[in-house]
Coordinates of C-alpha atoms in Angstrom, one line a residue:
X16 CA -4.2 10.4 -3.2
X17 CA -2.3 13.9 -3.8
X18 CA -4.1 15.1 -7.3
X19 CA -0.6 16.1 -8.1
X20 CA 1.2 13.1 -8.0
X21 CA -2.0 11.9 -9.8
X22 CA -1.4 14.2 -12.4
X23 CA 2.5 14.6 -12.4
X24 CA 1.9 10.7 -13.4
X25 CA -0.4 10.7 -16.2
X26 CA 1.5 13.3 -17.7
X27 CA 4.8 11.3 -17.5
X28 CA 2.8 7.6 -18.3
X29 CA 1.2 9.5 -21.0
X30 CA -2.2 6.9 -19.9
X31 CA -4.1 7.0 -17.3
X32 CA -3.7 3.2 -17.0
X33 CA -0.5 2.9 -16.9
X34 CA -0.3 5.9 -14.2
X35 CA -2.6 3.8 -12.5
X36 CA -0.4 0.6 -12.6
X37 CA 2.5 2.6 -11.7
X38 CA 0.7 4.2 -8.8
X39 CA -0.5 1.0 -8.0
X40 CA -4.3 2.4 -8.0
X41 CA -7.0 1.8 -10.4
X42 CA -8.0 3.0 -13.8
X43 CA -11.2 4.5 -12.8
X44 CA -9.4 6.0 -9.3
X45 CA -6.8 7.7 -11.8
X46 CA -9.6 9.0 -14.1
X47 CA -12.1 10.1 -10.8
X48 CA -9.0 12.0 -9.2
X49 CA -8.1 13.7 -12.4
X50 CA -12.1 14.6 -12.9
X51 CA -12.5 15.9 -8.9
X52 CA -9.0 17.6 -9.9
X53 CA -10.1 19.4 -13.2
X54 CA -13.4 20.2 -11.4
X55 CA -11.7 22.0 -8.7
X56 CA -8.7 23.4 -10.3
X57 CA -10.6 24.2 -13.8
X58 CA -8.2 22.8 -16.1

């Protein structure tokens, strides 16, 4: 999934699980995307 959208979501959800439901993913998938995302992006 596009670590943007990923992240665009959370911020707007304000939780990763209900970015996750909203993005109709799972809570661990939001929180591995937005890990591989920090990682890469060093945020």
């Amino acid at each position: 999934m596009d670590p943007y959208k990923v992240l665009t979501e959370v911020v707007k959800a304000q939780s990763f699980t209900k970015a996750a439901e909203n993005l109709y993913t799972s809570q661990p998938s939001i929180s591995r995307d937005i890990k591989r995302f920090r990682k890469k992006d060093m945020i």
